[in-house]
């Protein structure tokens, strides 16, 4: 959202398109989450009706309402988009060069099931008109002046109660909504609007006044009427109204479905609903007239919609507050930009922090047209910037200057406004941060390069992009990143994802003008394919956990076997034959026993006792006690054969190995010696660990860090950096029951590292591990942007 200026009122009116766009941003930001925000409250109300046994509503009626509410929840994303489009359409209609006449709007019939819904919307609009009449009267006068500056005829207030009711009704035009749910929907919509409309109207009045579209003084009622007549005359609006009969349940199908086309008839019934408190009948092209807000009846107007003259002083109301996070982000951005400007020898052509002397600021529509012109151009310059050969924001400005020159605008004579500078820099920093925080290949770089200008246009016209997690362009950004990050195209499924993401990015470039529907449509298409990818990632995680578990069990068995073997090799001295058998076949037999039977004491004791029996046989041989040795070996023969069989030897090979063992024990004076323990075998993950774990161990972990990491469960996310400084989001996918080590996987389910809690704590102490991770690629990239700007702001402060 654009932050309103605090420099006071403008003596010369600001570009009316920019003022109207700022008000549009205010409205969309305050109301963007509707209607889904009050679904939980409606659910609670329906549950209370069921629990209370309300005699007015049978269980069947409540069940139907609950079922319909469930359907609305499933369609929530589409409803939010349609609601936003309905509000935006009001602003688009307002700035038409000629107000739409009723004869230009095709008429149709409303489905009977929707009539009550439309009537409820009319009643809601009348109620809100009555409640906010003073603010609406003042805003109507100012919007008439703004319409004159646009060269348009006075039209319906784009943020008036009638327009807001229309947008709400149109949102649900395709839904079958029972009476109980309809009542609750309008009840909670009215509550939601009641909490924000007063402040919103004050903020819109303040924006109009600051832009130079305020009234010269606080007028009394006759003065207001005279001013309204003058505005109407200057705009070419008709004079006194003539009574026109209501048209019943007819509808204007182009955005006016189900609202009466009565053009200001006093006393019109619901079907011929006229705008109260100066609001026009929806779909009708009325005439300037008067109305009484207190009575809720009035004469429909085609423009200012003046009420009974009770207008307040101009410029009333507070500045529209912006989200604290966006305010802070913009402040840091300004500090960062100032720091970069201090380092530069001279300003770039076509750039400004707003209001460069001798240069004209580009209007928003001009800048959007320039971006649209360059949108279809090859994006090589952006790809090179993302590869690190320059700043992306600078490349964006260069391209916009090139486009300005093509349209006949001299880049030396124009500049960007402060708001436009913010949008350009934020998009540039966002894409730069994306490539620092994600594993993206060259193909992905070209794909994102194509998307730079479409996202610049979104940021210029709708800064909800940086505020709302459900913004369509933001969701598509996350979906594309999910599809391509770490995707090398090694499998047919991965190549299909890359191809689909590429085609979607090309479609956005080709089709995006200023309608966000293309982002919503593209996201739905890509997300359907990503659902399969997410299931494959889950399976990949499961396979990684099973493989790691198997490796851990094998390493554990080897360690246990080597410990037992080392004790037998260290004393007493052994003949080479016995030592070789113990280090080979018997050790393998121990490992297999541990793997098959775990800690089954009986099996393990039997396997270990075989080694002790062989050591005893070697002692008998050393002492020359041949008869006892023969009896001892005959008793051991079945167990030795079993041991050899576990190594995969067949009967013949086992007999041969047994013969060699006996041959080595025949001679009492065979030299005997002590043998070292078996050497440590190289682990499969040694290379992996050397990438992430510092062998020098210079950092020391705090006990609190160890305990914090130990408390994390499987499924927790971490942000880790390797020894080269490359960052990665990793999830704890599995905790070893043997070693208590943690298996970390990336967003594609591939193994990254297996480490103990203590090793992870050392990484945290070294600043290479943070608990938690932004859930989406957009939020993760924005977190990098905030950190970069925060550091810059801190250095400027110092």
PDB file of N, CA and C in Angstrom, residues 460-496:
ATOM      1  N   UNK A 460       3.843  -2.092  -8.300  1.00  0.00           N
ATOM      2  CA  UNK A 460       3.478  -0.701  -8.523  1.00  0.00           C
ATOM      3  C   UNK A 460       2.008  -0.439  -8.232  1.00  0.00           C
ATOM      4  N   UNK A 461       1.157  -1.388  -8.563  1.00  0.00           N
ATOM      5  CA  UNK A 461      -0.286  -1.165  -8.472  1.00  0.00           C
ATOM      6  C   UNK A 461      -0.932  -1.800  -7.247  1.00  0.00           C
ATOM      7  N   UNK A 462      -0.239  -2.702  -6.578  1.00  0.00           N
ATOM      8  CA  UNK A 462      -0.866  -3.406  -5.452  1.00  0.00           C
ATOM      9  C   UNK A 462       0.205  -3.888  -4.490  1.00  0.00           C
ATOM     10  N   UNK A 463       0.518  -3.081  -3.475  1.00  0.00           N
ATOM     11  CA  UNK A 463       1.558  -3.480  -2.534  1.00  0.00           C
ATOM     12  C   UNK A 463       1.062  -4.497  -1.516  1.00  0.00           C
ATOM     13  N   UNK A 464      -0.181  -4.971  -1.692  1.00  0.00           N
ATOM     14  CA  UNK A 464      -0.605  -6.151  -0.938  1.00  0.00           C
ATOM     15  C   UNK A 464       0.337  -7.318  -1.208  1.00  0.00           C
ATOM     16  N   UNK A 465       1.036  -7.256  -2.330  1.00  0.00           N
ATOM     17  CA  UNK A 465       2.008  -8.294  -2.653  1.00  0.00           C
ATOM     18  C   UNK A 465       2.983  -8.516  -1.509  1.00  0.00           C
ATOM     19  N   UNK A 466       3.368  -7.453  -0.811  1.00  0.00           N
ATOM     20  CA  UNK A 466       4.356  -7.564   0.258  1.00  0.00           C
ATOM     21  C   UNK A 466       3.711  -7.725   1.627  1.00  0.00           C
ATOM     22  N   UNK A 467       2.373  -7.749   1.677  1.00  0.00           N
ATOM     23  CA  UNK A 467       1.676  -7.795   2.966  1.00  0.00           C
ATOM     24  C   UNK A 467       0.858  -9.066   3.131  1.00  0.00           C
ATOM     25  N   UNK A 468       0.152  -9.465   2.064  1.00  0.00           N
ATOM     26  CA  UNK A 468      -0.818 -10.559   2.172  1.00  0.00           C
ATOM     27  C   UNK A 468      -0.217 -11.889   1.728  1.00  0.00           C
ATOM     28  N   UNK A 469      -0.164 -12.890   2.608  1.00  0.00           N
ATOM     29  CA  UNK A 469       0.353 -14.212   2.199  1.00  0.00           C
ATOM     30  C   UNK A 469      -0.507 -14.908   1.153  1.00  0.00           C
ATOM     31  N   UNK A 470      -1.761 -14.465   0.996  1.00  0.00           N
ATOM     32  CA  UNK A 470      -2.658 -15.114   0.043  1.00  0.00           C
ATOM     33  C   UNK A 470      -2.737 -14.362  -1.284  1.00  0.00           C
ATOM     34  N   UNK A 471      -1.890 -13.375  -1.473  1.00  0.00           N
ATOM     35  CA  UNK A 471      -1.917 -12.627  -2.735  1.00  0.00           C
ATOM     36  C   UNK A 471      -1.636 -13.585  -3.889  1.00  0.00           C
ATOM     37  N   UNK A 472      -2.411 -13.531  -4.973  1.00  0.00           N
ATOM     38  CA  UNK A 472      -2.233 -14.507  -6.069  1.00  0.00           C
ATOM     39  C   UNK A 472      -0.820 -14.508  -6.658  1.00  0.00           C
ATOM     40  N   UNK A 473      -0.249 -13.330  -6.864  1.00  0.00           N
ATOM     41  CA  UNK A 473       1.105 -13.286  -7.439  1.00  0.00           C
ATOM     42  C   UNK A 473       2.119 -13.891  -6.482  1.00  0.00           C
ATOM     43  N   UNK A 474       1.885 -13.712  -5.214  1.00  0.00           N
ATOM     44  CA  UNK A 474       2.789 -14.279  -4.207  1.00  0.00           C
ATOM     45  C   UNK A 474       2.668 -15.795  -4.162  1.00  0.00           C
ATOM     46  N   UNK A 475       1.461 -16.303  -4.258  1.00  0.00           N
ATOM     47  CA  UNK A 475       1.268 -17.753  -4.238  1.00  0.00           C
ATOM     48  C   UNK A 475       1.870 -18.410  -5.470  1.00  0.00           C
ATOM     49  N   UNK A 476       1.757 -17.736  -6.624  1.00  0.00           N
ATOM     50  CA  UNK A 476       2.382 -18.281  -7.831  1.00  0.00           C
ATOM     51  C   UNK A 476       3.900 -18.263  -7.702  1.00  0.00           C
ATOM     52  N   UNK A 477       4.442 -17.205  -7.135  1.00  0.00           N
ATOM     53  CA  UNK A 477       5.880 -17.102  -6.896  1.00  0.00           C
ATOM     54  C   UNK A 477       6.360 -18.295  -6.069  1.00  0.00           C
ATOM     55  N   UNK A 478       5.617 -18.614  -5.002  1.00  0.00           N
ATOM     56  CA  UNK A 478       5.994 -19.743  -4.140  1.00  0.00           C
ATOM     57  C   UNK A 478       5.872 -21.069  -4.883  1.00  0.00           C
ATOM     58  N   UNK A 479       4.820 -21.199  -5.690  1.00  0.00           N
ATOM     59  CA  UNK A 479       4.613 -22.461  -6.408  1.00  0.00           C
ATOM     60  C   UNK A 479       5.721 -22.686  -7.434  1.00  0.00           C
ATOM     61  N   UNK A 480       6.090 -21.647  -8.155  1.00  0.00           N
ATOM     62  CA  UNK A 480       7.165 -21.798  -9.149  1.00  0.00           C
ATOM     63  C   UNK A 480       8.472 -22.150  -8.456  1.00  0.00           C
ATOM     64  N   UNK A 481       8.748 -21.503  -7.334  1.00  0.00           N
ATOM     65  CA  UNK A 481       9.985 -21.802  -6.609  1.00  0.00           C
ATOM     66  C   UNK A 481       9.977 -23.233  -6.099  1.00  0.00           C
ATOM     67  N   UNK A 482       8.842 -23.681  -5.603  1.00  0.00           N
ATOM     68  CA  UNK A 482       8.738 -25.066  -5.144  1.00  0.00           C
ATOM     69  C   UNK A 482       9.003 -26.040  -6.295  1.00  0.00           C
ATOM     70  N   UNK A 483       8.575 -25.655  -7.487  1.00  0.00           N
ATOM     71  CA  UNK A 483       8.741 -26.543  -8.645  1.00  0.00           C
ATOM     72  C   UNK A 483      10.183 -26.601  -9.133  1.00  0.00           C
ATOM     73  N   UNK A 484      10.931 -25.508  -9.021  1.00  0.00           N
ATOM     74  CA  UNK A 484      12.242 -25.461  -9.676  1.00  0.00           C
ATOM     75  C   UNK A 484      13.412 -25.495  -8.708  1.00  0.00           C
ATOM     76  N   UNK A 485      13.207 -25.145  -7.431  1.00  0.00           N
ATOM     77  CA  UNK A 485      14.327 -25.097  -6.496  1.00  0.00           C
ATOM     78  C   UNK A 485      14.913 -26.492  -6.290  1.00  0.00           C
ATOM     79  N   UNK A 486      16.194 -26.631  -6.510  1.00  0.00           N
ATOM     80  CA  UNK A 486      16.857 -27.917  -6.359  1.00  0.00           C
ATOM     81  C   UNK A 486      16.486 -28.938  -7.410  1.00  0.00           C
ATOM     82  N   UNK A 487      15.775 -28.525  -8.450  1.00  0.00           N
ATOM     83  CA  UNK A 487      15.295 -29.440  -9.488  1.00  0.00           C
ATOM     84  C   UNK A 487      16.290 -29.434 -10.639  1.00  0.00           C
ATOM     85  N   UNK A 488      17.047 -30.511 -10.767  1.00  0.00           N
ATOM     86  CA  UNK A 488      18.027 -30.629 -11.848  1.00  0.00           C
ATOM     87  C   UNK A 488      17.455 -31.340 -13.065  1.00  0.00           C
ATOM     88  N   UNK A 489      16.178 -31.750 -13.005  1.00  0.00           N
ATOM     89  CA  UNK A 489      15.555 -32.428 -14.134  1.00  0.00           C
ATOM     90  C   UNK A 489      16.097 -33.821 -14.376  1.00  0.00           C
ATOM     91  N   UNK A 490      16.446 -34.520 -13.299  1.00  0.00           N
ATOM     92  CA  UNK A 490      17.042 -35.847 -13.458  1.00  0.00           C
ATOM     93  C   UNK A 490      16.018 -36.937 -13.724  1.00  0.00           C
ATOM     94  N   UNK A 491      14.764 -36.704 -13.403  1.00  0.00           N
ATOM     95  CA  UNK A 491      13.721 -37.710 -13.610  1.00  0.00           C
ATOM     96  C   UNK A 491      12.643 -37.139 -14.527  1.00  0.00           C
ATOM     97  N   UNK A 492      11.835 -37.999 -15.143  1.00  0.00           N
ATOM     98  CA  UNK A 492      10.746 -37.484 -15.992  1.00  0.00           C
ATOM     99  C   UNK A 492       9.802 -36.562 -15.228  1.00  0.00           C
ATOM    100  N   UNK A 493       9.536 -36.883 -13.952  1.00  0.00           N
ATOM    101  CA  UNK A 493       8.638 -36.050 -13.162  1.00  0.00           C
ATOM    102  C   UNK A 493       9.237 -34.662 -12.930  1.00  0.00           C
ATOM    103  N   UNK A 494      10.536 -34.614 -12.651  1.00  0.00           N
ATOM    104  CA  UNK A 494      11.184 -33.323 -12.433  1.00  0.00           C
ATOM    105  C   UNK A 494      11.211 -32.507 -13.723  1.00  0.00           C
ATOM    106  N   UNK A 495      11.452 -33.167 -14.835  1.00  0.00           N
ATOM    107  CA  UNK A 495      11.458 -32.440 -16.110  1.00  0.00           C
ATOM    108  C   UNK A 495      10.066 -31.914 -16.442  1.00  0.00           C
ATOM    109  N   UNK A 496       9.042 -32.693 -16.111  1.00  0.00           N
ATOM    110  CA  UNK A 496       7.672 -32.225 -16.348  1.00  0.00           C
ATOM    111  C   UNK A 496       7.385 -30.977 -15.517  1.00  0.00           C
TER     112      UNK A 496
END
